[in-house]
């Protein structure tokens, strides 16, 4: 049975996640969030050595792919992996990528 023909939406969803992760800085952001659980844009700016608008563009793409979510705390927004299942899957992918 051809799985794609019976469930093309699944492949479209998974390809969007892979596209979002297919940038070095977005991959770095997601790796940071897997390790720290949450971070602000300022934290990411320091880690990535990038300007706030650039970091925000990357965050926007990760949010569109439903990989991360943001929660406001006063004037700051703290980003984290969107849910526990996504966290497990992303951690597995990242661990395999960065395995020695």
XYZ file of N, CA, C and O in Angstrom:
400
model
N 0.846 -1.183 0.000
C 0.000 0.000 0.000
C 0.893 1.250 0.000
O 1.887 1.318 0.705
N 0.518 2.203 -0.787
C 1.272 3.446 -0.875
C 0.776 4.402 0.213
O -0.315 4.957 0.115
N 1.602 4.587 1.253
C 1.197 5.394 2.410
C 0.950 6.846 2.013
O 0.016 7.477 2.496
N 1.768 7.384 1.120
C 1.587 8.774 0.722
C 0.211 8.993 0.100
O -0.459 9.976 0.408
N -0.213 8.094 -0.752
C -1.524 8.254 -1.405
C -2.678 8.176 -0.412
O -3.707 8.794 -0.605
N -2.499 7.406 0.643
C -3.576 7.274 1.619
C -3.543 8.369 2.676
O -4.555 8.616 3.332
N -2.383 9.025 2.848
C -2.281 10.052 3.883
C -1.279 11.149 3.488
O -0.281 11.362 4.181
N -1.542 11.864 2.402
C -0.584 12.899 1.978
C -0.440 14.031 3.001
O 0.629 14.639 3.097
N -1.476 14.302 3.792
C -1.405 15.372 4.795
C -0.298 15.112 5.810
O 0.367 16.037 6.265
N -0.107 13.850 6.161
C 0.946 13.485 7.103
C 2.315 13.872 6.557
O 3.136 14.467 7.260
N 2.555 13.588 5.297
C 3.840 13.907 4.684
C 4.023 15.408 4.513
O 5.131 15.927 4.668
N 2.961 16.105 4.232
C 3.028 17.561 4.119
C 3.380 18.165 5.468
O 4.268 19.015 5.575
N 2.721 17.696 6.523
C 2.993 18.186 7.880
C 4.448 17.930 8.274
O 5.139 18.812 8.781
N 4.929 16.721 8.038
C 6.306 16.368 8.411
C 7.319 17.157 7.585
O 8.360 17.568 8.106
N 7.026 17.393 6.318
C 7.965 18.156 5.488
C 8.055 19.611 5.945
O 9.124 20.220 5.876
N 6.955 20.164 6.450
C 6.983 21.536 6.977
C 7.875 21.629 8.208
O 8.608 22.595 8.391
N 7.830 20.608 9.055
C 8.698 20.575 10.236
C 10.153 20.499 9.796
O 11.001 21.238 10.301
N 10.448 19.615 8.852
C 11.826 19.484 8.384
C 12.317 20.761 7.713
O 13.471 21.157 7.902
N 11.452 21.427 6.951
C 11.841 22.704 6.327
C 12.170 23.747 7.388
O 13.134 24.496 7.255
N 11.379 23.797 8.438
C 11.614 24.773 9.500
C 12.935 24.498 10.211
O 13.631 25.425 10.622
N 13.299 23.240 10.343
C 14.542 22.875 11.021
C 15.763 22.964 10.101
O 16.896 22.908 10.578
N 15.534 23.124 8.810
C 16.617 23.067 7.823
C 17.394 24.370 7.679
O 17.877 24.690 6.605
N 17.536 25.102 8.746
C 18.358 26.321 8.753
C 19.234 26.251 9.998
O 18.732 25.950 11.087
N 20.522 26.524 9.869
C 21.421 26.376 11.031
C 20.990 27.167 12.259
O 21.069 26.654 13.385
N 20.517 28.374 12.079
C 20.138 29.179 13.244
C 18.843 28.696 13.875
O 18.699 28.695 15.094
N 17.901 28.244 13.066
C 16.662 27.695 13.637
C 16.948 26.376 14.356
O 16.393 26.103 15.417
N 17.822 25.587 13.781
C 18.214 24.343 14.440
C 18.885 24.649 15.781
O 18.612 23.986 16.789
N 19.707 25.680 15.824
C 20.360 26.097 17.063
C 19.327 26.557 18.098
O 19.420 26.207 19.273
N 18.331 27.311 17.659
C 17.264 27.771 18.565
C 16.533 26.577 19.163
O 16.316 26.501 20.377
N 16.165 25.631 18.325
C 15.416 24.465 18.803
C 16.283 23.624 19.735
O 15.807 23.153 20.772
N 17.549 23.466 19.400
C 18.460 22.719 20.277
C 18.543 23.410 21.637
O 18.483 22.765 22.679
N 18.646 24.739 21.642
C 18.701 25.496 22.896
C 17.428 25.268 23.709
O 17.485 25.037 24.914
N 16.278 25.298 23.049
C 15.009 25.130 23.755
C 14.828 23.705 24.274
O 14.164 23.499 25.286
N 15.402 22.752 23.606
C 15.353 21.374 24.110
C 16.187 21.238 25.378
O 15.857 20.465 26.264
N 17.260 22.002 25.457
C 18.160 21.918 26.610
C 17.714 22.815 27.763
O 17.848 22.455 28.918
N 17.191 24.019 27.451
C 16.859 24.996 28.487
C 15.380 25.040 28.850
O 15.009 25.717 29.793
N 14.545 24.423 28.075
C 13.092 24.416 28.241
C 12.434 25.708 27.792
O 11.369 25.690 27.227
N 13.028 26.876 28.078
C 12.470 28.126 27.555
C 13.573 29.167 27.488
O 14.582 29.076 28.187
N 13.371 30.153 26.607
C 14.347 31.232 26.445
C 13.651 32.432 25.831
O 12.676 32.301 25.085
N 14.174 33.596 26.146
C 13.648 34.836 25.563
C 14.426 35.163 24.288
O 15.472 34.566 24.010
N 13.922 36.121 23.540
C 14.612 36.564 22.329
C 16.003 37.084 22.694
O 16.973 36.824 21.983
N 16.123 37.779 23.819
C 17.427 38.291 24.262
C 18.416 37.157 24.490
O 19.585 37.260 24.102
N 17.955 36.069 25.117
C 18.816 34.900 25.316
C 19.305 34.364 23.974
O 20.479 34.024 23.812
N 18.390 34.286 23.025
C 18.728 33.742 21.711
C 19.654 34.664 20.945
O 20.553 34.200 20.242
N 19.435 35.973 21.063
C 20.315 36.939 20.404
C 21.757 36.734 20.838
O 22.660 36.736 20.004
N 21.961 36.573 22.120
C 23.304 36.389 22.662
C 23.917 35.094 22.145
O 25.062 35.070 21.700
N 23.152 34.026 22.171
C 23.630 32.716 21.733
C 23.957 32.711 20.235
O 24.962 32.179 19.812
N 23.083 33.322 19.443
C 23.237 33.299 17.985
C 24.103 34.430 17.445
O 24.510 34.401 16.299
N 24.336 35.454 18.278
C 25.058 36.646 17.843
C 24.361 37.280 16.626
O 24.977 37.568 15.609
N 23.050 37.435 16.751
C 22.226 38.007 15.691
C 21.370 39.135 16.253
O 21.070 39.174 17.440
N 20.932 40.010 15.375
C 20.046 41.109 15.751
C 18.645 40.568 16.040
O 18.247 39.515 15.529
N 17.903 41.305 16.844
C 16.562 40.890 17.249
C 15.644 40.614 16.056
O 14.926 39.603 16.063
N 15.628 41.459 15.010
C 14.720 41.159 13.887
C 15.027 39.822 13.195
O 14.113 39.110 12.788
N 16.293 39.468 13.108
C 16.675 38.194 12.487
C 16.196 37.024 13.339
O 15.617 36.058 12.826
N 16.411 37.109 14.641
C 15.956 36.056 15.551
C 14.437 35.940 15.473
O 13.888 34.835 15.397
N 13.744 37.064 15.445
C 12.280 37.058 15.373
C 11.777 36.392 14.093
O 10.768 35.679 14.119
N 12.468 36.593 12.983
C 12.075 35.940 11.729
C 12.193 34.425 11.853
O 11.314 33.677 11.403
N 13.277 33.964 12.474
C 13.454 32.526 12.667
C 12.384 31.968 13.603
O 11.825 30.894 13.350
N 12.091 32.700 14.654
C 11.055 32.258 15.596
C 9.699 32.159 14.903
O 8.925 31.235 15.153
N 9.426 33.105 14.037
C 8.161 33.113 13.305
C 8.004 31.835 12.469
O 6.935 31.216 12.454
N 9.065 31.433 11.797
C 8.997 30.217 10.982
C 8.810 28.977 11.852
O 8.078 28.056 11.480
N 9.467 28.955 13.000
C 9.310 27.816 13.909
C 7.907 27.770 14.505
O 7.351 26.689 14.712
N 7.324 28.942 14.758
C 5.940 28.985 15.271
C 4.962 28.511 14.199
O 4.020 27.777 14.500
N 5.169 28.927 12.960
C 4.288 28.506 11.867
C 4.292 26.985 11.692
O 3.269 26.390 11.354
N 5.437 26.379 11.936
C 5.551 24.919 11.828
C 5.071 24.221 13.093
O 5.141 23.005 13.190
N 4.597 25.001 14.062
C 4.080 24.495 15.342
C 5.133 23.733 16.160
O 4.808 22.820 16.906
N 6.378 24.143 15.998
C 7.461 23.522 16.753
C 7.618 24.219 18.102
O 7.880 23.578 19.109
N 7.440 25.541 18.109
C 7.592 26.314 19.342
C 6.344 27.139 19.601
O 5.507 27.330 18.711
N 6.264 27.641 20.836
C 5.203 28.576 21.218
C 5.815 29.610 22.143
O 6.853 29.367 22.756
N 5.173 30.752 22.219
C 5.659 31.817 23.086
C 4.645 32.167 24.158
O 3.436 32.137 23.907
N 5.152 32.483 25.341
C 4.291 32.921 26.442
C 4.848 34.220 26.992
O 6.029 34.325 27.306
N 3.970 35.208 27.098
C 4.373 36.521 27.578
C 4.516 36.521 29.096
O 3.699 35.971 29.820
N 5.601 37.158 29.547
C 5.841 37.373 30.972
C 6.310 38.813 31.114
O 7.481 39.110 30.885
N 5.390 39.705 31.435
C 5.713 41.131 31.477
C 6.004 41.638 30.079
O 5.198 41.469 29.174
N 7.177 42.226 29.888
C 7.558 42.748 28.573
C 8.260 41.711 27.704
O 8.546 41.983 26.537
N 8.556 40.564 28.245
C 9.292 39.535 27.503
C 8.376 38.395 27.081
O 7.377 38.108 27.731
N 8.768 37.747 26.005
C 8.101 36.529 25.571
C 9.128 35.415 25.701
O 10.259 35.540 25.222
N 8.723 34.346 26.368
C 9.587 33.192 26.538
C 9.084 32.076 25.625
O 7.909 31.738 25.636
N 10.005 31.560 24.833
C 9.665 30.525 23.865
C 10.056 29.160 24.394
O 11.044 29.008 25.115
N 9.249 28.179 24.015
C 9.523 26.792 24.398
C 9.008 25.887 23.284
O 8.262 26.319 22.404
N 9.406 24.627 23.349
C 8.882 23.640 22.398
C 7.386 23.513 22.676
O 6.951 23.518 23.822
N 6.596 23.406 21.622
C 5.138 23.537 21.727
C 4.446 22.531 22.635
O 3.492 22.884 23.314
N 4.874 21.278 22.651
C 4.226 20.295 23.519
C 5.189 19.146 23.795
O 6.251 19.046 23.175
N 4.819 18.300 24.717
C 5.695 17.214 25.172
C 6.028 16.236 24.048
O 7.163 15.783 23.928
N 5.048 15.898 23.227
C 5.292 14.951 22.126
C 6.258 15.545 21.105
O 7.172 14.861 20.638
N 6.078 16.808 20.764
C 6.994 17.479 19.845
C 8.387 17.527 20.459
O 9.380 17.291 19.767
N 8.467 17.823 21.749
C 9.757 17.871 22.436
C 10.476 16.528 22.321
O 11.662 16.477 21.991
N 9.772 15.437 22.559
C 10.383 14.104 22.463
C 10.917 13.842 21.057
O 12.029 13.359 20.882
N 10.100 14.155 20.066
C 10.498 13.900 18.680
C 11.689 14.760 18.276
O 12.634 14.278 17.655
N 11.636 16.037 18.617
C 12.716 16.953 18.253
C 14.003 16.568 18.975
O 15.079 16.571 18.383
N 13.905 16.222 20.258
C 15.104 15.799 21.006
C 15.745 14.593 20.348
O 16.960 14.505 20.231
N 14.935 13.656 19.918
C 15.457 12.464 19.262
C 16.187 12.826 17.971
O 17.289 12.341 17.713
N 15.586 13.692 17.174
C 16.212 14.133 15.920
C 17.531 14.824 16.209
O 18.564 14.522 15.606
N 17.518 15.760 17.149
C 18.719 16.544 17.450
C 19.809 15.669 18.053
O 20.986 15.792 17.696
N 19.447 14.779 18.960
C 20.447 13.886 19.547
C 21.136 13.059 18.474
O 22.352 12.881 18.498
N 20.367 12.574 17.513
C 20.961 11.789 16.427
C 21.837 12.647 15.531
O 22.878 12.185 15.054
N 21.461 13.880 15.298
C 22.260 14.773 14.464
C 23.594 15.128 15.111
O 24.610 15.244 14.427
N 23.585 15.326 16.423
C 24.775 15.783 17.111
C 25.509 14.666 17.844
O 26.368 14.914 18.673
N 25.168 13.441 17.504
C 25.842 12.292 18.101
C 27.293 12.263 17.649
O 27.589 12.491 16.489
N 28.188 11.985 18.579
C 29.618 11.941 18.228
C 29.991 10.720 17.452
O 29.558 9.696 17.490
